[in-house]
Amino acid sequence: MYQPILQKKPGSSTIQARLQRYLHTTRSPVPLKEYVNEVVNRWIHSSRLQGYSTIVGGDFNSDVLPTSKATLWAADQQLFNALHSTMPAGYLTHRLAGVPTSSLDHIYVDSQLASRDLVGAIFRCPQVTAVSDHDPVAVAIPWDMVLPYSN
C-alpha cells in the first residue's frame, strides 16, 4: 500500500523541496535545475558505458516545440521522443480545467529503441482527472529490444 511521505506543510515532501533542502544542507552553489540536469546526464552516460539503453520519462514541464528546453536537452543527449515517434500528429498530456491543452509529459529513448516498432499511449480516465492535471503516458517496447544483462 502506498503511504505518502509525511509533510510539515503542503509541498514540503515533493522531490523538488527535498532536493532544495539537500542542496542547502550541503551548501552547494549549484542551482536546483542545473544539479538535476547534471545528475540525470551522468546517469545516462554511465548507463550507456555499461551497455544499457536509456529510457527517461516524466513531467518535463516543457512542450515538444523544436526550441523547447526538453527537446534541446534530448537532442543533446541523443534521445528521441518515443511518444512523438508513435503519435506524429501530436499528443496532449496536460489539462487546464479538464481540457487537454499541451504536451508536457514525455518518454525519451535511445536511438536503437526509437528505430523499432514502439507503441505509445496516453491514459485518460475520470480517476486520473480527479487527482491530476497530467495524463499518464506509456510506451510499449518489444521484449527482444531489451539488452541482455550479463555479469
mmCIF file of C-alpha atoms in Angstrom:
data_model
loop_
_atom_site.group_PDB
_atom_site.id
_atom_site.type_symbol
_atom_site.label_atom_id
_atom_site.label_comp_id
_atom_site.label_asym_id
_atom_site.label_seq_id
_atom_site.Cartn_x
_atom_site.Cartn_y
_atom_site.Cartn_z
ATOM 1 C CA MET A 1 0.000 0.000 0.000
ATOM 2 C CA TYR A 2 1.256 3.471 -0.880
ATOM 3 C CA GLN A 3 1.944 5.750 2.067
ATOM 4 C CA PRO A 4 2.819 9.342 1.256
ATOM 5 C CA ILE A 5 5.838 10.971 2.885
ATOM 6 C CA LEU A 6 4.866 12.986 5.957
ATOM 7 C CA GLN A 7 4.718 16.717 5.309
ATOM 8 C CA LYS A 8 5.384 19.579 7.687
ATOM 9 C CA LYS A 9 3.468 21.854 5.311
ATOM 10 C CA PRO A 10 1.873 21.365 1.860
ATOM 11 C CA GLY A 11 4.519 20.735 -0.782
ATOM 12 C CA SER A 12 7.352 20.137 1.692
ATOM 13 C CA SER A 13 7.767 16.494 0.700
ATOM 14 C CA THR A 14 7.981 16.966 -3.070
ATOM 15 C CA ILE A 15 11.156 15.856 -4.808
ATOM 16 C CA GLN A 16 11.884 19.498 -5.610
ATOM 17 C CA ALA A 17 11.539 20.578 -1.970
ATOM 18 C CA ARG A 18 13.686 17.689 -0.737
ATOM 19 C CA LEU A 19 16.400 18.414 -3.322
ATOM 20 C CA GLN A 20 16.397 22.090 -2.376
ATOM 21 C CA ARG A 21 16.871 21.128 1.287
ATOM 22 C CA TYR A 22 19.704 18.766 0.325
ATOM 23 C CA LEU A 23 21.494 21.426 -1.738
ATOM 24 C CA HIS A 24 21.043 23.963 1.082
ATOM 25 C CA THR A 25 22.304 21.498 3.721
ATOM 26 C CA THR A 26 25.375 20.600 1.659
ATOM 27 C CA ARG A 27 25.958 24.300 0.873
ATOM 28 C CA SER A 28 26.006 23.524 -2.826
ATOM 29 C CA PRO A 29 26.373 26.588 -5.055
ATOM 30 C CA VAL A 30 24.716 24.713 -7.936
ATOM 31 C CA PRO A 31 21.117 25.792 -8.754
ATOM 32 C CA LEU A 32 18.483 23.044 -8.456
ATOM 33 C CA LYS A 33 17.709 22.632 -12.180
ATOM 34 C CA GLU A 34 21.401 22.555 -13.054
ATOM 35 C CA TYR A 35 22.024 19.919 -10.350
ATOM 36 C CA VAL A 36 19.196 17.702 -11.609
ATOM 37 C CA ASN A 37 20.398 18.073 -15.204
ATOM 38 C CA GLU A 38 23.960 17.114 -14.226
ATOM 39 C CA VAL A 39 22.823 14.043 -12.264
ATOM 40 C CA VAL A 40 20.495 12.766 -14.999
ATOM 41 C CA ASN A 41 23.124 13.332 -17.698
ATOM 42 C CA ARG A 42 25.681 11.469 -15.560
ATOM 43 C CA TRP A 43 23.249 8.535 -15.106
ATOM 44 C CA ILE A 44 22.602 8.390 -18.857
ATOM 45 C CA HIS A 45 26.322 8.446 -19.692
ATOM 46 C CA SER A 46 27.158 5.837 -17.038
ATOM 47 C CA SER A 47 24.358 3.507 -18.169
ATOM 48 C CA ARG A 48 25.462 3.696 -21.776
ATOM 49 C CA LEU A 49 29.047 2.865 -20.809
ATOM 50 C CA GLN A 50 27.687 -0.280 -19.147
ATOM 51 C CA GLY A 51 25.771 -1.230 -22.313
ATOM 52 C CA TYR A 52 22.281 -0.309 -21.190
ATOM 53 C CA SER A 53 19.673 1.519 -23.271
ATOM 54 C CA THR A 54 18.319 4.734 -21.828
ATOM 55 C CA ILE A 55 14.646 5.424 -21.184
ATOM 56 C CA VAL A 56 13.735 8.702 -19.458
ATOM 57 C CA GLY A 57 10.134 9.661 -18.819
ATOM 58 C CA GLY A 58 8.066 12.061 -16.811
ATOM 59 C CA ASP A 59 6.687 15.563 -16.485
ATOM 60 C CA PHE A 60 9.239 17.796 -18.201
ATOM 61 C CA ASN A 61 7.106 20.977 -17.947
ATOM 62 C CA SER A 62 8.194 21.649 -21.497
ATOM 63 C CA ASP A 63 6.199 21.238 -24.698
ATOM 64 C CA VAL A 64 7.523 19.388 -27.762
ATOM 65 C CA LEU A 65 8.342 22.531 -29.707
ATOM 66 C CA PRO A 66 11.626 22.338 -31.673
ATOM 67 C CA THR A 67 13.207 25.018 -29.453
ATOM 68 C CA SER A 68 11.855 23.860 -26.067
ATOM 69 C CA LYS A 69 14.335 23.063 -23.305
ATOM 70 C CA ALA A 70 13.274 19.395 -23.164
ATOM 71 C CA THR A 71 13.604 18.967 -26.930
ATOM 72 C CA LEU A 72 17.039 20.588 -26.986
ATOM 73 C CA TRP A 73 18.199 18.579 -23.946
ATOM 74 C CA ALA A 74 17.003 15.307 -25.535
ATOM 75 C CA ALA A 75 18.801 16.108 -28.797
ATOM 76 C CA ASP A 76 21.983 16.903 -26.860
ATOM 77 C CA GLN A 77 21.721 13.514 -25.098
ATOM 78 C CA GLN A 78 20.921 11.748 -28.397
ATOM 79 C CA LEU A 79 17.498 10.723 -27.103
ATOM 80 C CA PHE A 80 14.310 10.532 -29.153
ATOM 81 C CA ASN A 81 10.768 11.335 -28.083
ATOM 82 C CA ALA A 82 9.040 7.938 -28.180
ATOM 83 C CA LEU A 83 5.546 9.415 -27.895
ATOM 84 C CA HIS A 84 6.182 11.813 -30.757
ATOM 85 C CA SER A 85 7.518 8.991 -32.925
ATOM 86 C CA THR A 86 4.421 6.857 -32.216
ATOM 87 C CA MET A 87 1.972 9.775 -32.445
ATOM 88 C CA PRO A 88 3.461 12.041 -35.146
ATOM 89 C CA ALA A 89 0.283 14.111 -35.423
ATOM 90 C CA GLY A 90 0.936 15.253 -31.860
ATOM 91 C CA TYR A 91 -0.297 14.445 -28.397
ATOM 92 C CA LEU A 92 -1.661 16.317 -25.396
ATOM 93 C CA THR A 93 -0.961 15.226 -21.820
ATOM 94 C CA HIS A 94 -1.609 18.324 -19.708
ATOM 95 C CA ARG A 95 -5.100 19.602 -18.944
ATOM 96 C CA LEU A 96 -6.332 23.039 -17.932
ATOM 97 C CA ALA A 97 -9.830 22.981 -16.436
ATOM 98 C CA GLY A 98 -10.078 19.365 -17.599
ATOM 99 C CA VAL A 99 -9.319 20.169 -21.252
ATOM 100 C CA PRO A 100 -6.125 18.751 -22.846
ATOM 101 C CA THR A 101 -4.052 21.778 -23.889
ATOM 102 C CA SER A 102 -0.337 20.913 -24.092
ATOM 103 C CA SER A 103 2.160 18.070 -24.067
ATOM 104 C CA LEU A 104 4.393 18.376 -21.007
ATOM 105 C CA ASP A 105 4.873 14.674 -20.301
ATOM 106 C CA HIS A 106 7.318 12.736 -22.440
ATOM 107 C CA ILE A 107 9.248 9.490 -22.767
ATOM 108 C CA TYR A 108 12.692 9.734 -24.354
ATOM 109 C CA VAL A 109 14.606 6.653 -25.557
ATOM 110 C CA ASP A 110 17.947 5.821 -27.150
ATOM 111 C CA SER A 111 18.092 5.653 -30.934
ATOM 112 C CA GLN A 112 18.222 1.839 -31.124
ATOM 113 C CA LEU A 113 14.887 1.745 -29.287
ATOM 114 C CA ALA A 114 13.322 4.595 -31.268
ATOM 115 C CA SER A 115 14.008 2.861 -34.568
ATOM 116 C CA ARG A 116 11.779 -0.092 -33.648
ATOM 117 C CA ASP A 117 8.015 -0.608 -33.513
ATOM 118 C CA LEU A 118 7.093 1.267 -30.344
ATOM 119 C CA VAL A 119 3.518 1.750 -29.232
ATOM 120 C CA GLY A 120 2.756 4.896 -27.249
ATOM 121 C CA ALA A 121 -0.309 5.532 -25.119
ATOM 122 C CA ILE A 122 -1.891 8.333 -23.121
ATOM 123 C CA PHE A 123 -4.346 7.241 -20.455
ATOM 124 C CA ARG A 124 -7.397 9.418 -19.854
ATOM 125 C CA CYS A 125 -9.983 8.382 -17.326
ATOM 126 C CA PRO A 126 -12.122 10.048 -14.641
ATOM 127 C CA GLN A 127 -9.985 8.596 -11.831
ATOM 128 C CA VAL A 128 -6.856 10.332 -13.153
ATOM 129 C CA THR A 129 -8.661 13.573 -13.969
ATOM 130 C CA ALA A 130 -9.913 13.718 -10.389
ATOM 131 C CA VAL A 131 -6.410 13.748 -8.890
ATOM 132 C CA SER A 132 -4.067 15.252 -11.503
ATOM 133 C CA ASP A 133 -3.868 17.725 -14.369
ATOM 134 C CA HIS A 134 -1.489 15.347 -16.196
ATOM 135 C CA ASP A 135 -2.443 12.181 -18.029
ATOM 136 C CA PRO A 136 -0.186 9.132 -17.537
ATOM 137 C CA VAL A 137 1.913 8.200 -20.563
ATOM 138 C CA ALA A 138 3.422 4.861 -21.559
ATOM 139 C CA VAL A 139 5.438 3.280 -24.328
ATOM 140 C CA ALA A 140 5.457 -0.452 -25.080
ATOM 141 C CA ILE A 141 8.899 -1.680 -26.082
ATOM 142 C CA PRO A 142 9.108 -5.157 -27.654
ATOM 143 C CA TRP A 143 10.980 -7.531 -25.335
ATOM 144 C CA ASP A 144 13.516 -8.568 -27.985
ATOM 145 C CA MET A 145 14.778 -4.977 -27.983
ATOM 146 C CA VAL A 146 15.903 -5.062 -24.353
ATOM 147 C CA LEU A 147 19.610 -5.560 -23.992
ATOM 148 C CA PRO A 148 20.557 -8.756 -22.144
ATOM 149 C CA TYR A 149 22.019 -8.436 -18.675
ATOM 150 C CA SER A 150 25.404 -10.051 -18.164
ATOM 151 C CA ASN A 151 27.716 -10.356 -15.174
#
